[in-house]
PDB file of C-alpha atoms in Angstrom:
ATOM      1  CA  MET A  19       0.000   0.000   0.000  1.00 77.00           C
ATOM      2  CA  LYS A  20       1.284   3.440  -0.872  1.00 87.00           C
ATOM      3  CA  LEU A  21       0.406   6.422   1.307  1.00 92.00           C
ATOM      4  CA  SER A  22       0.147   9.958  -0.022  1.00 94.00           C
ATOM      5  CA  ARG A  23       2.423  12.672   1.352  1.00 95.00           C
ATOM      6  CA  PRO A  24      -0.346  14.421   3.364  1.00 96.00           C
ATOM      7  CA  VAL A  25      -1.552  11.136   4.874  1.00 97.00           C
ATOM      8  CA  SER A  26       1.982  10.088   5.805  1.00 97.00           C
ATOM      9  CA  TRP A  27       2.688  13.415   7.506  1.00 97.00           C
ATOM     10  CA  PHE A  28      -0.688  13.345   9.263  1.00 97.00           C
ATOM     11  CA  LEU A  29      -0.023   9.875  10.679  1.00 97.00           C
ATOM     12  CA  LEU A  30       3.465  10.889  11.816  1.00 97.00           C
ATOM     13  CA  ALA A  31       2.113  14.067  13.429  1.00 98.00           C
ATOM     14  CA  PHE A  32      -0.645  12.065  15.129  1.00 97.00           C
ATOM     15  CA  GLY A  33       1.915   9.701  16.641  1.00 97.00           C
ATOM     16  CA  VAL A  34       4.027  12.570  17.977  1.00 97.00           C
ATOM     17  CA  TRP A  35       0.931  14.397  19.254  1.00 97.00           C
ATOM     18  CA  SER A  36      -0.263  11.268  21.049  1.00 96.00           C
ATOM     19  CA  TRP A  37       3.050  10.917  22.874  1.00 96.00           C
ATOM     20  CA  VAL A  38       3.188  14.598  23.863  1.00 97.00           C
ATOM     21  CA  ILE A  39      -0.369  14.650  25.197  1.00 97.00           C
ATOM     22  CA  TRP A  40      -0.252  11.356  27.075  1.00 95.00           C
ATOM     23  CA  VAL A  41       3.197  11.910  28.613  1.00 95.00           C
ATOM     24  CA  THR A  42       1.891  15.213  29.964  1.00 96.00           C
ATOM     25  CA  PHE A  43      -1.251  13.493  31.231  1.00 96.00           C
ATOM     26  CA  VAL A  44       0.690  10.744  33.026  1.00 96.00           C
ATOM     27  CA  LYS A  45       2.965  13.327  34.679  1.00 96.00           C
ATOM     28  CA  ASN A  46      -0.111  15.185  35.927  1.00 95.00           C
ATOM     29  CA  LEU A  47      -1.752  11.931  37.010  1.00 94.00           C
ATOM     30  CA  ILE A  48       1.257  10.983  39.117  1.00 93.00           C
ATOM     31  CA  LYS A  49       1.361  14.437  40.732  1.00 93.00           C
ATOM     32  CA  ASP A  50      -2.412  14.396  41.442  1.00 89.00           C
ATOM     33  CA  SER A  51      -3.277  15.936  44.771  1.00 85.00           C
ATOM     34  CA  SER A  52      -7.071  15.983  44.402  1.00 89.00           C
ATOM     35  CA  GLY A  53      -7.479  12.483  45.838  1.00 89.00           C
ATOM     36  CA  LEU A  54      -8.744  10.922  42.612  1.00 92.00           C
ATOM     37  CA  ALA A  55      -5.548   9.081  41.686  1.00 94.00           C
ATOM     38  CA  PHE A  56      -4.249   8.272  45.166  1.00 94.00           C
ATOM     39  CA  ASP A  57      -5.979   7.521  48.439  1.00 92.00           C
ATOM     40  CA  ASP A  58      -3.598   7.681  51.427  1.00 89.00           C
ATOM     41  CA  GLY A  59      -0.672   7.139  49.061  1.00 88.00           C
ATOM     42  CA  HIS A  60      -2.203   4.082  47.368  1.00 93.00           C
ATOM     43  CA  PRO A  61      -3.286   4.126  43.711  1.00 94.00           C
ATOM     44  CA  THR A  62      -7.039   4.131  43.134  1.00 95.00           C
ATOM     45  CA  ALA A  63      -9.065   2.513  40.360  1.00 96.00           C
ATOM     46  CA  TYR A  64      -9.132   5.936  38.651  1.00 95.00           C
ATOM     47  CA  PHE A  65      -5.324   5.869  38.531  1.00 96.00           C
ATOM     48  CA  TRP A  66      -5.128   2.344  37.077  1.00 96.00           C
ATOM     49  CA  VAL A  67      -7.812   2.943  34.441  1.00 97.00           C
ATOM     50  CA  HIS A  68      -6.197   6.158  33.268  1.00 96.00           C
ATOM     51  CA  LEU A  69      -2.731   4.639  33.297  1.00 96.00           C
ATOM     52  CA  LEU A  70      -4.061   1.792  31.126  1.00 97.00           C
ATOM     53  CA  LEU A  71      -5.600   4.335  28.735  1.00 97.00           C
ATOM     54  CA  ALA A  72      -2.254   6.120  28.529  1.00 97.00           C
ATOM     55  CA  VAL A  73      -0.310   2.914  27.840  1.00 97.00           C
ATOM     56  CA  VAL A  74      -2.737   1.882  25.094  1.00 97.00           C
ATOM     57  CA  SER A  75      -2.463   5.375  23.596  1.00 97.00           C
ATOM     58  CA  PHE A  76       1.353   5.166  23.719  1.00 96.00           C
ATOM     59  CA  VAL A  77       1.237   1.885  21.815  1.00 97.00           C
ATOM     60  CA  LEU A  78      -1.290   3.109  19.242  1.00 97.00           C
ATOM     61  CA  GLY A  79       0.562   6.413  18.822  1.00 97.00           C
ATOM     62  CA  THR A  80       3.805   4.551  18.260  1.00 97.00           C
ATOM     63  CA  VAL A  81       2.256   2.214  15.675  1.00 98.00           C
ATOM     64  CA  VAL A  82       0.434   4.991  13.810  1.00 97.00           C
ATOM     65  CA  GLY A  83       3.481   7.271  13.936  1.00 97.00           C
ATOM     66  CA  GLY A  84       5.677   4.418  12.711  1.00 97.00           C
ATOM     67  CA  ILE A  85       3.384   3.865   9.721  1.00 97.00           C
ATOM     68  CA  GLY A  86       3.539   7.574   8.956  1.00 97.00           C
ATOM     69  CA  LEU A  87       7.330   7.600   9.264  1.00 96.00           C
ATOM     70  CA  ARG A  88       7.636   4.653   6.887  1.00 96.00           C
ATOM     71  CA  GLY A  89       5.355   6.466   4.441  1.00 96.00           C
ATOM     72  CA  VAL A  90       7.429   9.659   4.604  1.00 95.00           C
ATOM     73  CA  ARG A  91      10.664   7.719   4.116  1.00 95.00           C
ATOM     74  CA  ALA A  92       9.224   5.807   1.166  1.00 93.00           C
ATOM     75  CA  LEU A  93       8.112   9.038  -0.486  1.00 91.00           C
ATOM     76  CA  ARG A  94      11.556  10.571  -0.051  1.00 90.00           C
ATOM     77  CA  ARG A  95      13.220   7.544  -1.690  1.00 87.00           C
ATOM     78  CA  THR A  96      10.942   7.725  -4.716  1.00 83.00           C
ATOM     79  CA  SER A  97      11.279  11.522  -5.189  1.00 71.00           C
TER      80      SER A  97
END
C-alpha cells in the first residue's frame, strides 16, 4: 500500500501528538493531589484505568506514527 504525502505526515504528526499529550497526562496523574488518583498514598481505580488508557495510547501512537514515518521515508526515496 502506498500512502500519499499528506496522509503520511498526518499519521506521523498524530503519533508525535499522542506521545506529547499522554506523557503530559501521566505526569499530571502521578502528581495528582485531588485524591482521585491516590488515596492515602495508594493508587485508586481511577489511577489504574487512566494509566491503562495512557499505555494503550502510547502503543497506538507509536504504531500509527511508525506507519507515517515509513510512508514519509518511502516518499523521499521515490522523489
